[in-house]
XYZ file of C-alpha atoms in Angstrom:
715
model
C -14.535 48.184 61.511
C -16.528 51.580 61.022
C -19.226 49.439 59.610
C -16.937 48.253 56.644
C -16.559 44.210 56.005
C -13.128 44.877 54.720
C -10.580 47.493 54.465
C -7.756 46.963 51.889
C -4.988 49.210 50.537
C -3.188 48.495 47.271
C -0.104 49.731 45.857
C 1.192 49.778 42.430
C 4.825 48.597 43.809
C 5.471 45.988 46.524
C 5.000 47.221 50.121
C 8.486 46.263 50.889
C 9.509 49.243 48.687
C 7.505 51.328 50.679
C 9.047 50.304 54.260
C 12.515 50.854 52.485
C 11.683 54.101 51.272
C 10.334 54.857 54.803
C 13.523 53.904 56.354
C 15.520 55.977 53.887
C 13.333 58.791 54.428
C 13.760 58.454 58.368
C 17.571 58.142 58.068
C 17.637 61.400 55.886
C 15.594 63.414 58.205
C 17.561 62.063 61.181
C 20.782 62.703 59.456
C 19.749 66.387 58.596
C 18.750 67.449 61.836
C 21.652 65.543 63.810
C 23.517 68.592 64.124
C 21.816 72.198 63.959
C 23.069 75.653 63.682
C 22.412 77.054 66.350
C 21.994 74.000 68.623
C 18.161 73.502 69.494
C 16.247 71.546 72.178
C 16.054 67.861 71.535
C 12.014 68.058 71.666
C 12.042 70.538 68.872
C 14.543 68.321 66.946
C 11.897 65.397 67.410
C 9.277 67.584 66.018
C 11.389 68.731 62.723
C 12.415 65.302 61.989
C 8.661 64.226 62.230
C 7.200 66.842 60.303
C 10.087 66.163 57.411
C 9.673 62.467 57.567
C 5.678 62.701 57.242
C 5.932 65.203 54.383
C 8.424 63.216 52.394
C 6.342 60.084 53.231
C 3.370 61.232 51.721
C 5.121 62.444 48.477
C 6.803 58.969 48.323
C 3.407 57.295 49.028
C 1.916 59.208 46.116
C 4.447 57.885 43.900
C 3.241 54.425 44.864
C -0.399 55.185 43.654
C -2.175 53.832 46.690
C -6.102 52.756 46.429
C -8.179 52.228 49.456
C -10.673 49.436 48.759
C -13.973 49.469 51.260
C -16.333 46.523 51.236
C -19.823 47.156 53.016
C -22.484 44.401 53.420
C -25.938 45.885 52.766
C -29.106 43.791 53.460
C -31.794 44.835 50.853
C -35.308 45.035 51.983
C -37.433 43.037 49.557
C -40.190 45.087 47.803
C -43.317 43.813 45.988
C -44.382 45.672 42.934
C -47.973 46.229 42.109
C -49.205 47.703 38.845
C -52.304 48.804 38.230
C -54.244 49.096 34.871
C -55.271 52.842 34.348
C -56.642 52.661 30.948
C -60.203 53.236 29.872
C -61.015 49.510 29.404
C -61.491 49.201 33.215
C -64.697 51.256 32.189
C -66.265 48.932 29.931
C -69.564 47.510 31.227
C -69.603 43.735 30.875
C -71.644 43.057 33.911
C -68.677 42.389 36.073
C -68.634 45.835 37.710
C -64.973 46.333 36.494
C -64.557 49.819 38.087
C -65.681 49.076 41.364
C -63.978 45.691 41.478
C -60.727 47.072 40.751
C -61.235 50.002 43.181
C -61.909 47.547 45.748
C -58.647 45.492 45.073
C -56.729 48.525 45.154
C -58.064 49.507 48.727
C -57.560 45.912 49.879
C -53.861 46.042 48.676
C -53.395 49.879 50.158
C -54.344 48.459 53.534
C -51.622 46.168 53.321
C -48.926 48.399 51.904
C -46.729 48.715 54.667
C -46.837 45.102 56.069
C -45.942 43.705 52.596
C -43.526 46.596 51.414
C -45.991 47.022 48.479
C -44.350 49.969 45.858
C -47.522 51.095 43.299
C -47.531 51.783 40.032
C -50.064 52.789 37.491
C -49.525 51.944 33.713
C -51.646 52.481 30.636
C -49.959 54.865 27.871
C -46.796 54.977 30.385
C -45.916 53.433 33.750
C -45.681 55.919 36.400
C -45.325 55.408 40.404
C -48.252 56.300 42.735
C -48.230 56.916 46.366
C -50.670 54.886 48.382
C -52.371 57.949 49.842
C -52.900 58.657 45.821
C -54.586 55.414 44.778
C -57.944 56.735 45.274
C -57.395 59.284 42.364
C -56.700 56.862 39.391
C -59.270 57.698 36.827
C -58.880 54.940 34.434
C -58.567 57.327 31.379
C -55.386 56.226 29.337
C -55.910 55.344 25.906
C -53.698 52.549 25.606
C -52.567 49.230 27.556
C -48.597 48.690 27.381
C -47.903 45.724 29.460
C -44.356 45.622 27.869
C -43.403 48.924 29.558
C -44.540 47.403 33.111
C -41.294 44.680 32.541
C -39.130 47.353 31.455
C -39.849 49.374 34.565
C -38.974 46.102 36.656
C -35.610 45.316 34.754
C -34.648 48.875 35.126
C -35.141 48.945 38.833
C -32.079 48.456 41.420
C -34.505 47.441 44.350
C -34.694 44.002 45.577
C -37.922 43.060 43.950
C -39.557 40.089 45.401
C -42.766 39.818 43.130
C -44.702 41.667 40.449
C -48.496 41.625 40.403
C -50.347 42.958 37.694
C -54.053 43.931 37.985
C -55.455 44.090 34.716
C -58.041 43.006 31.825
C -54.737 41.600 29.778
C -55.837 43.439 26.383
C -52.742 44.745 25.037
C -53.418 47.818 22.791
C -49.805 49.269 22.355
C -46.514 47.541 22.613
C -45.544 43.881 22.096
C -46.576 40.720 23.930
C -44.735 40.677 27.220
C -44.837 37.077 27.608
C -41.068 36.208 27.204
C -40.347 39.574 29.440
C -42.248 37.894 32.392
C -40.624 34.612 32.268
C -37.283 35.882 31.765
C -37.289 38.241 35.011
C -36.737 35.310 37.527
C -39.391 37.103 39.724
C -42.897 35.244 40.418
C -45.508 37.448 38.506
C -48.978 37.126 39.759
C -51.796 38.425 37.755
C -55.458 39.329 38.796
C -57.877 39.449 35.887
C -60.418 42.233 35.576
C -63.623 41.487 33.479
C -65.457 38.722 32.161
C -63.913 35.743 29.831
C -67.189 35.229 27.889
C -67.658 36.053 24.295
C -70.294 38.545 23.770
C -72.680 38.674 20.808
C -70.784 40.959 18.569
C -69.432 42.061 15.007
C -65.659 42.794 14.602
C -63.261 43.994 12.146
C -60.275 41.620 13.132
C -57.634 42.736 10.476
C -56.937 44.671 7.340
C -54.712 43.143 4.864
C -53.468 45.774 2.178
C -50.393 46.887 0.317
C -48.280 49.840 1.935
C -47.402 50.981 -1.566
C -50.262 51.360 -4.394
C -49.899 53.343 -7.651
C -52.345 55.852 -8.999
C -54.841 54.662 -11.197
C -53.768 50.892 -10.516
C -56.128 48.589 -8.926
C -55.418 46.903 -5.800
C -57.318 44.701 -3.337
C -58.102 45.475 0.423
C -58.901 42.349 2.259
C -60.841 42.803 5.658
C -61.563 39.957 7.987
C -64.636 40.018 9.886
C -65.663 38.199 12.757
C -69.239 37.408 14.200
C -70.880 36.248 17.331
C -74.468 35.355 17.528
C -75.414 37.194 14.059
C -74.996 34.265 11.633
C -77.185 35.075 8.406
C -77.664 38.617 9.166
C -76.945 41.307 6.703
C -74.262 43.827 7.379
C -72.913 46.923 5.209
C -69.243 47.404 4.975
C -68.083 50.631 3.290
C -64.357 51.971 2.357
C -63.572 55.542 2.658
C -60.602 57.634 1.660
C -59.805 60.552 3.436
C -63.218 60.359 5.244
C -64.566 60.536 1.569
C -66.960 57.491 0.544
C -65.510 55.151 -2.392
C -67.703 51.850 -2.203
C -69.708 49.805 -0.096
C -70.930 46.116 0.054
C -73.877 44.329 1.627
C -72.463 41.093 3.395
C -74.306 38.165 4.848
C -72.480 37.038 7.908
C -71.157 33.374 7.742
C -72.218 30.667 10.055
C -68.482 29.859 10.771
C -67.972 33.235 12.744
C -65.158 34.399 10.288
C -65.074 35.657 6.727
C -63.163 37.827 4.339
C -64.654 40.982 2.469
C -62.588 42.121 -0.504
C -62.442 45.915 -1.743
C -61.380 46.991 -5.227
C -59.227 50.272 -4.666
C -58.139 52.424 -7.551
C -56.392 55.720 -6.080
C -56.791 58.893 -8.067
C -54.050 60.862 -7.043
C -50.557 60.550 -5.070
C -49.698 60.767 -1.703
C -50.431 59.217 1.704
C -53.932 58.161 1.676
C -56.038 57.707 5.007
C -58.219 54.695 4.428
C -60.970 53.270 6.761
C -63.365 50.437 6.672
C -66.615 50.974 8.550
C -69.365 48.370 9.362
C -72.825 48.869 10.146
C -74.108 48.498 13.435
C -76.545 45.544 14.328
C -79.171 45.689 17.049
C -77.913 43.587 19.958
C -73.991 44.243 19.478
C -72.154 44.448 22.637
C -69.828 47.149 21.344
C -69.539 49.221 18.159
C -66.106 50.388 18.825
C -64.621 47.375 16.928
C -66.722 48.121 13.600
C -64.007 50.479 12.248
C -60.323 50.269 11.251
C -58.189 53.059 9.999
C -55.066 52.434 8.018
C -52.610 54.263 5.661
C -51.381 53.477 2.259
C -48.720 55.482 0.076
C -49.997 56.099 -3.470
C -47.194 56.830 -6.147
C -47.593 58.410 -9.412
C -48.090 55.721 -11.794
C -46.281 57.913 -14.433
C -43.415 60.395 -13.816
C -44.301 63.696 -15.461
C -41.959 65.330 -17.146
C -41.725 68.710 -18.535
C -39.330 69.827 -21.624
C -38.849 73.362 -21.850
C -36.990 74.897 -24.894
C -36.561 78.504 -26.156
C -36.823 77.308 -29.577
C -37.618 74.152 -31.756
C -34.450 72.156 -32.259
C -33.454 68.722 -33.061
C -32.044 67.850 -29.296
C -35.684 68.559 -27.912
C -37.316 66.390 -30.856
C -34.848 63.456 -29.922
C -35.146 63.546 -26.276
C -38.938 63.524 -26.540
C -38.932 60.598 -28.623
C -36.800 58.875 -26.238
C -38.969 59.538 -23.089
C -41.882 58.495 -24.912
C -40.574 55.093 -25.501
C -41.306 54.372 -21.914
C -45.017 53.979 -21.341
C -44.622 55.137 -17.591
C -43.493 58.452 -18.548
C -46.120 61.413 -19.341
C -44.280 63.953 -21.482
C -45.210 67.853 -21.487
C -43.436 70.446 -23.434
C -43.282 74.382 -23.697
C -41.434 75.140 -26.715
C -41.037 78.903 -27.622
C -41.297 80.041 -31.207
C -40.657 83.880 -31.016
C -41.623 86.481 -28.476
C -44.715 85.546 -26.437
C -45.718 82.633 -28.874
C -45.348 79.159 -28.035
C -45.959 75.892 -30.247
C -49.167 75.337 -27.991
C -50.792 77.290 -25.603
C -48.721 78.213 -22.524
C -50.113 76.351 -19.582
C -48.324 77.054 -16.447
C -50.055 74.175 -14.656
C -47.776 71.634 -16.488
C -44.939 73.452 -14.302
C -46.438 72.874 -11.034
C -47.408 69.226 -11.662
C -44.130 68.244 -13.431
C -41.662 65.829 -11.343
C -38.788 66.289 -13.413
C -37.725 69.408 -15.865
C -35.712 69.174 -19.044
C -34.160 72.440 -19.837
C -33.085 72.271 -23.457
C -31.458 75.491 -24.543
C -33.536 77.267 -21.919
C -33.661 80.165 -20.956
C -33.190 82.943 -24.083
C -33.265 86.610 -24.483
C -36.979 86.192 -25.392
C -38.310 83.853 -22.688
C -41.080 85.868 -20.449
C -39.933 86.560 -17.132
C -42.947 85.315 -15.714
C -42.251 82.014 -17.177
C -38.523 82.041 -15.949
C -39.435 82.847 -12.503
C -41.961 80.038 -12.189
C -39.402 77.376 -13.327
C -36.740 79.139 -10.915
C -39.239 78.873 -7.880
C -40.102 75.277 -8.929
C -36.482 74.217 -8.860
C -35.271 76.244 -5.743
C -38.661 75.968 -3.621
C -39.765 72.651 -4.449
C -36.421 70.941 -5.316
C -37.487 69.628 -8.500
C -34.809 67.652 -10.290
C -33.754 68.961 -13.776
C -31.664 67.923 -16.994
C -29.931 70.809 -18.594
C -28.317 71.202 -21.908
C -26.616 74.190 -23.511
C -28.649 73.822 -26.621
C -29.481 76.586 -29.341
C -31.006 79.646 -28.427
C -29.803 79.811 -24.749
C -29.045 83.037 -23.106
C -25.928 82.620 -20.814
C -27.091 86.174 -19.029
C -30.215 85.005 -18.318
C -29.000 81.518 -17.268
C -27.014 83.353 -14.302
C -30.604 84.031 -12.709
C -30.498 80.263 -11.857
C -27.813 80.868 -9.381
C -26.184 78.118 -7.362
C -28.897 75.538 -8.283
C -26.631 74.918 -11.312
C -24.112 72.049 -11.185
C -21.576 74.272 -12.811
C -19.922 77.754 -12.919
C -19.179 79.796 -16.013
C -15.807 81.168 -15.236
C -15.293 83.127 -18.456
C -17.230 83.553 -21.869
C -14.604 83.559 -24.988
C -17.085 83.489 -27.783
C -17.902 81.144 -30.564
C -17.933 77.400 -30.405
C -15.846 73.945 -30.857
C -16.328 70.535 -31.647
C -15.779 68.013 -29.012
C -16.269 64.472 -28.504
C -17.585 62.975 -24.784
C -14.576 60.990 -22.603
C -16.253 59.237 -20.088
C -14.147 58.914 -17.112
C -13.230 55.258 -16.296
C -14.515 55.135 -12.810
C -18.031 55.936 -14.329
C -18.368 52.887 -16.241
C -20.472 51.303 -13.460
C -22.769 54.551 -13.120
C -26.497 53.686 -13.729
C -26.801 56.718 -15.934
C -24.835 55.078 -18.622
C -25.798 51.581 -18.357
C -27.112 50.262 -21.405
C -27.470 46.605 -23.269
C -23.730 46.510 -23.898
C -22.087 45.588 -20.654
C -19.056 48.133 -21.072
C -20.089 51.705 -21.851
C -16.595 53.351 -22.171
C -15.773 52.049 -25.708
C -19.158 53.184 -27.007
C -19.136 56.655 -25.345
C -15.732 57.579 -26.140
C -16.275 57.031 -29.807
C -19.398 59.131 -30.100
C -19.370 62.003 -32.862
C -18.703 65.312 -31.762
C -21.114 67.809 -30.307
C -20.643 71.563 -30.403
C -19.855 73.217 -27.001
C -19.423 77.155 -26.416
C -16.079 78.486 -26.219
C -15.929 79.046 -22.442
C -14.375 78.087 -19.105
C -16.490 75.819 -17.401
C -16.201 74.370 -13.738
C -18.323 72.109 -11.729
C -19.410 72.936 -8.417
C -17.844 71.682 -5.247
C -20.868 69.573 -4.791
C -21.125 68.383 -8.295
C -19.243 65.693 -10.100
C -17.631 65.431 -13.438
C -18.776 62.064 -15.321
C -17.489 63.066 -18.682
C -14.662 65.352 -20.151
C -14.253 66.635 -23.642
C -11.767 65.088 -26.419
C -10.410 67.224 -29.020
C -8.447 65.422 -31.885
C -8.141 62.372 -29.775
C -6.727 64.376 -26.667
C -8.542 64.457 -23.699
C -8.979 67.952 -22.144
C -9.471 68.474 -18.425
C -12.870 70.379 -18.980
C -16.344 68.926 -18.162
C -18.934 67.927 -20.734
C -21.413 66.182 -18.556
C -21.920 66.792 -14.815
C -24.154 65.645 -12.147
C -25.046 67.012 -8.906
C -26.832 65.786 -5.684
C -27.056 68.122 -2.820
C -29.401 68.683 -0.061
C -32.214 66.817 -1.499
C -31.580 68.312 -4.993
C -30.320 66.432 -8.053
C -29.346 67.996 -11.568
C -27.530 66.550 -14.666
C -25.747 68.954 -17.207
C -24.536 68.420 -20.757
C -22.598 71.510 -21.725
C -23.214 71.304 -25.232
C -25.726 71.224 -28.176
C -26.612 68.827 -30.836
C -26.565 65.764 -28.564
C -29.065 64.448 -31.164
C -25.920 63.359 -33.160
C -25.262 60.580 -30.789
C -28.482 58.963 -31.826
C -28.075 58.900 -35.332
C -24.360 57.727 -35.305
C -25.003 54.608 -33.431
C -28.429 53.643 -34.939
C -27.115 51.365 -37.646
C -25.298 49.362 -34.975
C -28.460 48.590 -32.900
C -27.317 50.402 -29.970
C -29.689 52.287 -27.837
C -27.112 54.322 -26.029
C -28.889 57.609 -26.545
C -32.411 56.509 -25.359
C -30.905 54.821 -22.482
C -28.774 57.756 -21.458
C -31.958 59.948 -21.593
C -34.103 57.471 -19.728
C -31.347 56.401 -17.143
C -30.825 60.267 -16.430
C -34.653 60.702 -15.531
C -34.637 57.756 -13.592
C -31.608 58.850 -11.302
C -32.973 62.373 -10.969
C -36.309 60.780 -10.012
C -34.427 58.574 -7.339
C -33.457 61.329 -5.543
C -36.685 62.450 -4.446
C -37.037 59.431 -2.486
C -33.624 59.390 -0.935
C -34.392 61.686 1.600
C -31.721 63.179 3.714
C -34.156 63.812 6.607
C -36.769 61.410 7.526
C -39.143 61.937 10.163
C -41.939 59.230 11.279
C -44.466 58.551 13.828
C -44.250 55.392 16.264
C -47.668 54.454 14.848
C -50.670 56.115 12.586
C -53.615 55.596 15.055
C -53.271 57.053 18.647
C -55.680 57.196 21.409
C -57.003 60.513 22.891
C -54.357 61.374 25.595
C -51.701 59.217 24.349
C -48.374 60.426 23.689
C -47.332 60.877 20.013
C -44.011 59.588 19.349
C -41.677 60.810 16.700
C -38.307 59.481 15.520
C -36.016 61.076 12.886
C -32.943 60.200 10.890
C -30.898 62.784 9.414
C -28.046 62.469 6.843
C -25.598 64.846 5.035
C -25.229 64.679 1.303
C -22.587 61.900 1.423
C -25.037 59.889 3.735
C -23.056 60.466 7.036
C -25.447 60.899 9.769
C -25.712 64.330 11.638
C -25.828 64.678 15.218
C -25.979 68.688 15.478
C -29.263 69.425 13.486
C -32.041 71.260 14.988
C -35.539 69.893 14.336
C -38.607 71.428 14.767
C -41.842 69.710 14.195
C -45.048 71.595 13.164
C -48.517 69.885 13.568
C -51.773 71.174 12.451
C -55.344 69.868 12.724
C -58.494 71.923 11.644
C -58.670 73.606 14.766
C -55.151 74.111 16.175
C -51.457 74.470 15.538
C -48.872 72.633 17.678
C -44.831 72.404 17.681
C -42.384 70.184 19.380
C -38.617 69.900 18.946
C -36.575 66.919 18.370
C -33.466 65.934 20.868
C -30.372 64.136 19.620
C -29.960 60.708 20.872
C -26.739 59.990 18.792
C -25.476 58.681 15.450
C -27.938 60.771 13.113
C -31.197 59.605 15.370
C -33.439 61.915 16.984
C -36.509 61.465 19.146
C -39.585 63.746 20.285
C -43.153 63.370 21.383
C -46.076 65.426 22.393
C -49.491 64.779 23.872
C -52.305 66.368 22.136
C -55.702 66.506 24.063
C -57.632 66.450 20.955
C -59.130 64.169 18.591
C -59.163 64.023 14.535
C -56.602 63.825 11.759
C -53.465 65.561 11.966
C -50.654 66.609 9.715
C -46.983 67.420 10.348
C -43.958 69.060 8.899
C -40.368 68.816 10.070
C -37.415 71.062 8.966
C -33.894 69.839 9.901
C -31.425 72.798 10.183
C -27.769 73.078 10.783
C -25.837 76.201 11.253
C -28.784 78.067 9.761
C -28.648 75.803 6.742
C -31.676 73.889 5.716
C -30.565 69.994 5.425
C -34.015 68.722 4.255
C -37.585 68.358 5.176
C -40.369 65.708 5.875
C -44.070 65.575 6.312
C -46.672 62.915 7.291
C -50.064 62.455 9.012
C -51.408 60.560 11.970
C -54.834 60.317 13.817
C -55.944 60.564 17.281
C -59.228 59.174 18.724
C -60.966 58.252 15.661
C -60.909 54.592 17.056
C -61.167 54.177 20.854
C -59.127 50.817 20.794
C -59.563 50.612 24.570
C -63.213 49.784 24.171
C -62.897 47.577 21.049
C -62.244 44.347 22.903
C -64.516 43.532 25.819
C -62.935 40.146 27.006
C -60.187 39.561 29.490
C -57.460 38.015 27.861
C -57.191 35.198 30.352
C -54.859 33.051 28.388
C -52.012 35.585 28.515
C -52.501 36.464 32.175
C -52.638 32.893 33.193
C -49.569 32.088 30.967
C -47.499 34.809 32.288
C -48.238 33.865 35.946
C -47.818 30.145 35.692
C -44.597 30.495 33.649
C -42.937 32.913 35.898
C -43.805 30.958 39.288
C -46.659 33.023 40.204
C -50.181 32.555 40.216
C -53.543 33.745 38.392
C -56.408 35.008 40.641
C -59.896 35.904 39.487
C -61.053 39.505 40.701
C -63.718 37.793 43.189
C -60.640 35.621 45.274
C -57.261 37.016 45.433
C -57.214 36.930 49.343
C -54.879 34.345 49.385
C -52.478 36.787 47.351
C -52.108 39.038 49.943
C -50.547 36.447 52.455
C -48.242 35.172 49.642
C -47.022 38.850 49.417
C -46.356 38.852 53.216
C -44.433 35.851 53.160
C -42.296 36.914 50.023
C -41.584 40.241 51.888
C -40.082 37.958 55.053
C -38.324 35.562 53.031
C -36.713 37.364 50.235
C -34.161 39.598 52.013
C -30.762 39.895 50.109
C -27.477 41.000 51.045
C -25.354 42.928 48.858
C -21.763 43.775 49.113
C -21.024 47.412 48.132
C -17.281 47.786 47.238
C -15.884 51.257 46.565
C -12.579 52.541 45.711
C -10.638 55.476 46.750
C -7.526 56.414 44.694
C -5.888 58.379 47.397
C -2.839 59.262 45.217
C -4.827 61.335 43.316
C -6.508 63.332 46.142
C -5.662 66.921 46.212
C -5.788 66.957 50.027
C -2.634 64.622 50.364
C -0.657 67.458 48.332
C -2.252 70.047 50.373
C -1.131 68.121 53.722
C 2.522 67.619 52.456
C 2.627 71.307 51.773
C 1.069 72.347 55.016
C 3.826 70.080 56.730
C 6.549 71.543 54.917
C 5.426 74.980 55.609
C 5.174 74.211 59.242
C 8.825 72.803 59.324
C 10.054 76.017 57.491
C 8.237 78.269 60.078
C 9.442 76.415 63.147
C 13.158 76.736 61.517
C 12.887 80.289 60.989
C 11.401 80.979 64.564
C 14.559 79.197 65.730
C 16.982 81.028 63.671
C 18.036 77.790 61.949
C 20.026 78.249 58.219
């Protein structure tokens, strides 16, 4: 009926109640119009009763929540999907005339497009549908071959797909191996191999083994696996480069086995992300030199943490803190200690401020601190987000301290004058804090029995984002006033000890053999330094090396200070090369995750920086680098991947064809088009009770009834 296989109406309550309601409504309506004032003609009574019954019935029907179920049978026309490799590897000259061969295949398929119901796609960097009339416009210029995206396209299609045909050399340069995707489809996959299966005389860098993270001035090995075909006994030069600068080279005699390893010793001299590359010299008779180079990246970390101590005058606190830090050979300690106006223990060198990883402000600044020195320190903390350790040691100026603004982890509510002797009271919940860990298992007892130190008479309060670790204790009474405070907010970390003469904690416990003071200083440094690596904003590229014209993909994670995902940040990425600048925005995909991409038609090295902003507040930054087009991976492997193409076809119920013998495939596709029709039952539900038109009809019926009653002068 009406093209539907089945029409069904379901109600919330049993249908017998609906008929009972209909009977009651009809009886009520008849009773109302049995006697009218004035009397009207029987025909008019019938009309009025009918209108009343229909209106009330509609209202009653709505209460029963009727749902109309419609089922229709559809015949799905089978479609044969054809995917054509549009990557640059099709242009490799291996003697098989790849370009003209694939054009002939495409032409033959286009002739049979209608008869076999063929749907065409091109693939390379991505998968794109292509019309039959546009097949001759394929330019075979994509910089990557991603076969995995082919099967994602098939899986996401709602069509009745009878078969999948892939015309390609099968060499994957992007994405994962699609073997399992192919056999799990439940659809026959046919493959036509483009290119030659013969191994050519060639030298190739097969792979490079290296550590992703290395350390400054610490030697590490980089192992490169070299294969050769037909060059046994020849000499070749292998060179290592860092950021395109020559590092070292070796002359190697190629092995008769065809495979060998070359090891480079690499000792980075500075920290940061380094682009490394291994380059082989070319030999006469090589089929291609595109595979003679590999580019990779390593992260170089500082072997030593650079700490700068700043003090407004020589004091015991800075001496003991310096000695504690120097016990660790991985910590490089510099200091700027002021003796008098414009006079320092050593020559004032502003470079040590710029290179410092962590600052220790020991009674800094004072009234005699040069303004330039103070400005550089504040800039280092605010703009570079450099973590710092702070003490209220001798000589400090509270007025100049205010210039640090909100980077300090505490507020000074009121200065009273003078000082008081206080002991630390470590809060019980801080017993497991890594800042206070030492050789003794429980630090609470040791910390709560330390000798008193001197604290200015003032009212201190931690900032909202700060945490009180230890309060003060006077005459064995705990006072709700902070002594040690930590802050970790928006990528910036700090620790403040609101007292001076903390060196006494070292002398008092020395006879007991405990290392509480030294551990506290070193653990504080480690906690401060760790905050540098725990970024709230992390932005990465999907890989480091892209082909020319390939889409560069970015992913990002954004967290707040409590490490909760942030999903309403605005992220802009700025990309720079030696010639141009580019920008792109990232889109939120949920749970603090973002993605974005850009196509850059330029080759070379690129650096990117990203900022995440919420309500004009900067959450954090990240940066990195990538390369486009230095290695043309599409031209690196000139041999058809017969094993993959043949395996996917056979395991999925399809068949592999060589490029010179595929005529039987065209006949198979015609048969699949005829024999693969499917029927699909499409069911739809219409919730009549929520349809506005039912109420509109009921109102219209009541209105018409009222109109007729008034026309006839009825009460």
